[in-house]
């Protein structure tokens, strides 16, 4: 049977059940992010190149199938060359990972799969352990952004430019309390223990993890991406 060139949510399981299991992968490179309030240096707007079919490889289709099997709701996105070296390849838009999450844009499938698992199997249990209640929202600074590392005017492209990174800034508890990296990392003991537990868990799931102890640019967020090979700071 010929494998469809574009996966649609309704046909995702049928299109992937015949595929052999294969590992998901990310693109190599360590990324960083600065203060989201800082203006970022970006190239002049360019006309976007027409999108092309995504999820045509066995690896990409297996990843999408795994995401569906985990109960995650998402929309597959067409491959997009945004110009300037920026792209979104085999990416998805997460719709429901079990916990409301802000600012989710295009994410590579491996990143989306690992982030959804982290939210389910790390964030939720840690909130119950350290605060005795549920996390009702995860707050992020976003995913895709066509820019260089640190938002600089020069240097290599960030993994955000490939839809392969997400920056997590904090969490909202059921009682309304906000546990933010900015303040919480060096805050009360429960907040410190909670955030450090999530950082440690992230290091087991993502290729690169950068937090407040890495440098001043990461004082207010965790940077997760699928490049690198267990780089954790």
CSV table of N, CA, C and O in Angstrom, one decimal, residues 102-146:
chain,number,residue,atom,x,y,z
A,102,UNK,N,0.7,27.6,27.3
A,102,UNK,CA,0.6,28.8,26.5
A,102,UNK,C,1.7,28.8,25.4
A,102,UNK,O,2.7,28.2,25.5
A,103,UNK,N,1.4,29.6,24.4
A,103,UNK,CA,2.3,30.0,23.3
A,103,UNK,C,2.9,28.8,22.5
A,103,UNK,O,4.0,28.9,22.1
A,104,UNK,N,2.1,27.8,22.3
A,104,UNK,CA,2.6,26.6,21.6
A,104,UNK,C,2.5,26.9,20.1
A,104,UNK,O,1.3,27.0,19.6
A,105,UNK,N,3.6,26.9,19.4
A,105,UNK,CA,3.5,27.0,17.9
A,105,UNK,C,4.1,25.8,17.3
A,105,UNK,O,4.0,24.7,17.9
A,106,UNK,N,4.6,25.9,16.1
A,106,UNK,CA,5.2,24.7,15.4
A,106,UNK,C,6.3,24.1,16.3
A,106,UNK,O,7.2,24.8,16.8
A,107,UNK,N,6.2,22.7,16.4
A,107,UNK,CA,7.3,22.0,17.1
A,107,UNK,C,7.6,20.7,16.3
A,107,UNK,O,6.7,20.1,15.8
A,108,UNK,N,8.8,20.4,16.1
A,108,UNK,CA,9.2,19.1,15.5
A,108,UNK,C,8.5,18.0,16.3
A,108,UNK,O,8.3,18.1,17.5
A,109,UNK,N,8.1,16.9,15.6
A,109,UNK,CA,7.4,15.9,16.3
A,109,UNK,C,8.2,15.3,17.4
A,109,UNK,O,7.6,15.1,18.5
A,110,UNK,N,9.5,15.0,17.3
A,110,UNK,CA,10.2,14.5,18.5
A,110,UNK,C,10.2,15.4,19.7
A,110,UNK,O,10.0,15.0,20.8
A,111,UNK,N,10.3,16.7,19.5
A,111,UNK,CA,10.2,17.7,20.5
A,111,UNK,C,8.8,17.7,21.2
A,111,UNK,O,8.6,17.7,22.4
A,112,UNK,N,7.8,17.7,20.3
A,112,UNK,CA,6.4,17.6,20.8
A,112,UNK,C,6.1,16.4,21.6
A,112,UNK,O,5.5,16.4,22.7
A,113,UNK,N,6.6,15.3,21.2
A,113,UNK,CA,6.4,14.0,21.9
A,113,UNK,C,7.1,14.0,23.2
A,113,UNK,O,6.5,13.6,24.3
A,114,UNK,N,8.3,14.5,23.3
A,114,UNK,CA,9.0,14.5,24.6
A,114,UNK,C,8.5,15.6,25.5
A,114,UNK,O,8.4,15.3,26.7
A,115,UNK,N,8.0,16.7,25.0
A,115,UNK,CA,7.5,17.7,25.8
A,115,UNK,C,6.2,17.2,26.4
A,115,UNK,O,5.9,17.5,27.6
A,116,UNK,N,5.3,16.6,25.6
A,116,UNK,CA,4.0,16.1,26.2
A,116,UNK,C,4.3,15.1,27.2
A,116,UNK,O,3.6,15.0,28.3
A,117,UNK,N,5.3,14.2,27.0
A,117,UNK,CA,5.6,13.2,28.1
A,117,UNK,C,6.1,13.8,29.3
A,117,UNK,O,5.8,13.4,30.4
A,118,UNK,N,7.0,14.8,29.2
A,118,UNK,CA,7.5,15.6,30.3
A,118,UNK,C,6.4,16.2,31.1
A,118,UNK,O,6.4,16.1,32.4
A,119,UNK,N,5.4,16.8,30.4
A,119,UNK,CA,4.3,17.5,31.1
A,119,UNK,C,3.5,16.5,31.9
A,119,UNK,O,3.0,16.7,33.0
A,120,UNK,N,3.3,15.3,31.3
A,120,UNK,CA,2.4,14.3,31.9
A,120,UNK,C,3.2,13.5,33.0
A,120,UNK,O,2.6,13.3,34.1
A,121,UNK,N,4.4,13.1,32.8
A,121,UNK,CA,5.1,12.2,33.7
A,121,UNK,C,6.1,12.9,34.6
A,121,UNK,O,6.6,12.2,35.5
A,122,UNK,N,6.4,14.2,34.5
A,122,UNK,CA,7.3,14.9,35.3
A,122,UNK,C,6.6,16.0,36.0
A,122,UNK,O,6.6,16.2,37.3
A,123,UNK,N,5.9,16.9,35.3
A,123,UNK,CA,5.3,18.1,35.9
A,123,UNK,C,4.2,17.8,36.8
A,123,UNK,O,4.2,18.3,38.0
A,124,UNK,N,3.3,16.9,36.4
A,124,UNK,CA,2.1,16.6,37.2
A,124,UNK,C,2.6,15.9,38.5
A,124,UNK,O,2.1,16.4,39.6
A,125,UNK,N,3.4,14.9,38.5
A,125,UNK,CA,3.8,14.2,39.8
A,125,UNK,C,4.6,15.2,40.7
A,125,UNK,O,4.4,15.1,41.9
A,126,UNK,N,5.4,16.0,40.1
A,126,UNK,CA,6.2,16.9,40.9
A,126,UNK,C,5.4,17.9,41.6
A,126,UNK,O,5.6,18.3,42.8
A,127,UNK,N,4.3,18.4,41.0
A,127,UNK,CA,3.4,19.4,41.6
A,127,UNK,C,2.7,18.7,42.8
A,127,UNK,O,2.6,19.3,43.9
A,128,UNK,N,2.3,17.5,42.6
A,128,UNK,CA,1.6,16.8,43.7
A,128,UNK,C,2.6,16.5,44.9
A,128,UNK,O,2.2,16.7,46.1
A,129,UNK,N,3.8,16.2,44.6
A,129,UNK,CA,4.8,15.9,45.6
A,129,UNK,C,5.2,17.1,46.4
A,129,UNK,O,5.3,17.1,47.6
A,130,UNK,N,5.5,18.2,45.7
A,130,UNK,CA,6.1,19.4,46.4
A,130,UNK,C,5.0,20.4,46.9
A,130,UNK,O,5.3,21.2,47.8
A,131,UNK,N,3.8,20.4,46.2
A,131,UNK,CA,2.8,21.4,46.6
A,131,UNK,C,1.5,20.7,47.0
A,131,UNK,O,0.6,21.4,47.5
A,132,UNK,N,1.3,19.4,46.8
A,132,UNK,CA,0.1,18.7,47.2
A,132,UNK,C,-1.1,19.1,46.3
A,132,UNK,O,-2.2,19.1,46.8
A,133,UNK,N,-0.9,19.6,45.1
A,133,UNK,CA,-2.0,20.0,44.2
A,133,UNK,C,-1.5,19.8,42.8
A,133,UNK,O,-0.4,19.5,42.5
A,134,UNK,N,-2.5,20.1,41.9
A,134,UNK,CA,-2.3,20.0,40.5
A,134,UNK,C,-1.7,21.2,39.8
A,134,UNK,O,-1.9,22.3,40.3
A,135,UNK,N,-0.9,21.0,38.8
A,135,UNK,CA,-0.6,22.1,37.9
A,135,UNK,C,-1.7,22.3,36.9
A,135,UNK,O,-2.1,21.3,36.2
A,136,UNK,N,-2.2,23.5,36.7
A,136,UNK,CA,-3.4,23.7,35.8
A,136,UNK,C,-2.9,24.5,34.6
A,136,UNK,O,-3.7,24.6,33.6
A,137,UNK,N,-1.7,24.9,34.5
A,137,UNK,CA,-1.2,25.6,33.3
A,137,UNK,C,0.3,25.6,33.3
A,137,UNK,O,1.0,25.8,34.3
A,138,UNK,N,0.9,25.3,32.1
A,138,UNK,CA,2.3,25.5,31.9
A,138,UNK,C,2.5,26.7,31.0
A,138,UNK,O,1.8,26.9,30.0
A,139,UNK,N,3.4,27.6,31.5
A,139,UNK,CA,3.6,28.9,30.7
A,139,UNK,C,4.9,28.8,30.0
A,139,UNK,O,5.9,28.4,30.5
A,140,UNK,N,4.9,29.2,28.7
A,140,UNK,CA,6.1,29.2,27.9
A,140,UNK,C,6.3,30.5,27.2
A,140,UNK,O,5.4,31.3,27.0
A,141,UNK,N,7.5,30.7,26.7
A,141,UNK,CA,7.8,31.8,25.8
A,141,UNK,C,7.7,31.5,24.4
A,141,UNK,O,7.9,32.3,23.5
A,142,UNK,N,7.3,30.3,24.1
A,142,UNK,CA,7.1,29.9,22.7
A,142,UNK,C,8.0,28.8,22.1
A,142,UNK,O,8.9,28.3,22.8
A,143,UNK,N,7.8,28.6,20.9
A,143,UNK,CA,8.6,27.5,20.2
A,143,UNK,C,9.3,28.1,19.0
A,143,UNK,O,10.4,28.6,19.1
A,144,UNK,N,8.7,28.1,17.8
A,144,UNK,CA,9.3,28.6,16.6
A,144,UNK,C,9.6,30.1,16.6
A,144,UNK,O,8.7,30.9,17.0
A,145,UNK,N,10.8,30.4,16.2
A,145,UNK,CA,11.2,31.8,16.1
A,145,UNK,C,12.4,31.9,15.2
A,145,UNK,O,13.4,31.3,15.5
A,146,UNK,N,12.3,32.6,14.1
A,146,UNK,CA,13.4,32.7,13.1
A,146,UNK,C,14.4,33.7,13.6
A,146,UNK,O,14.3,34.9,13.3
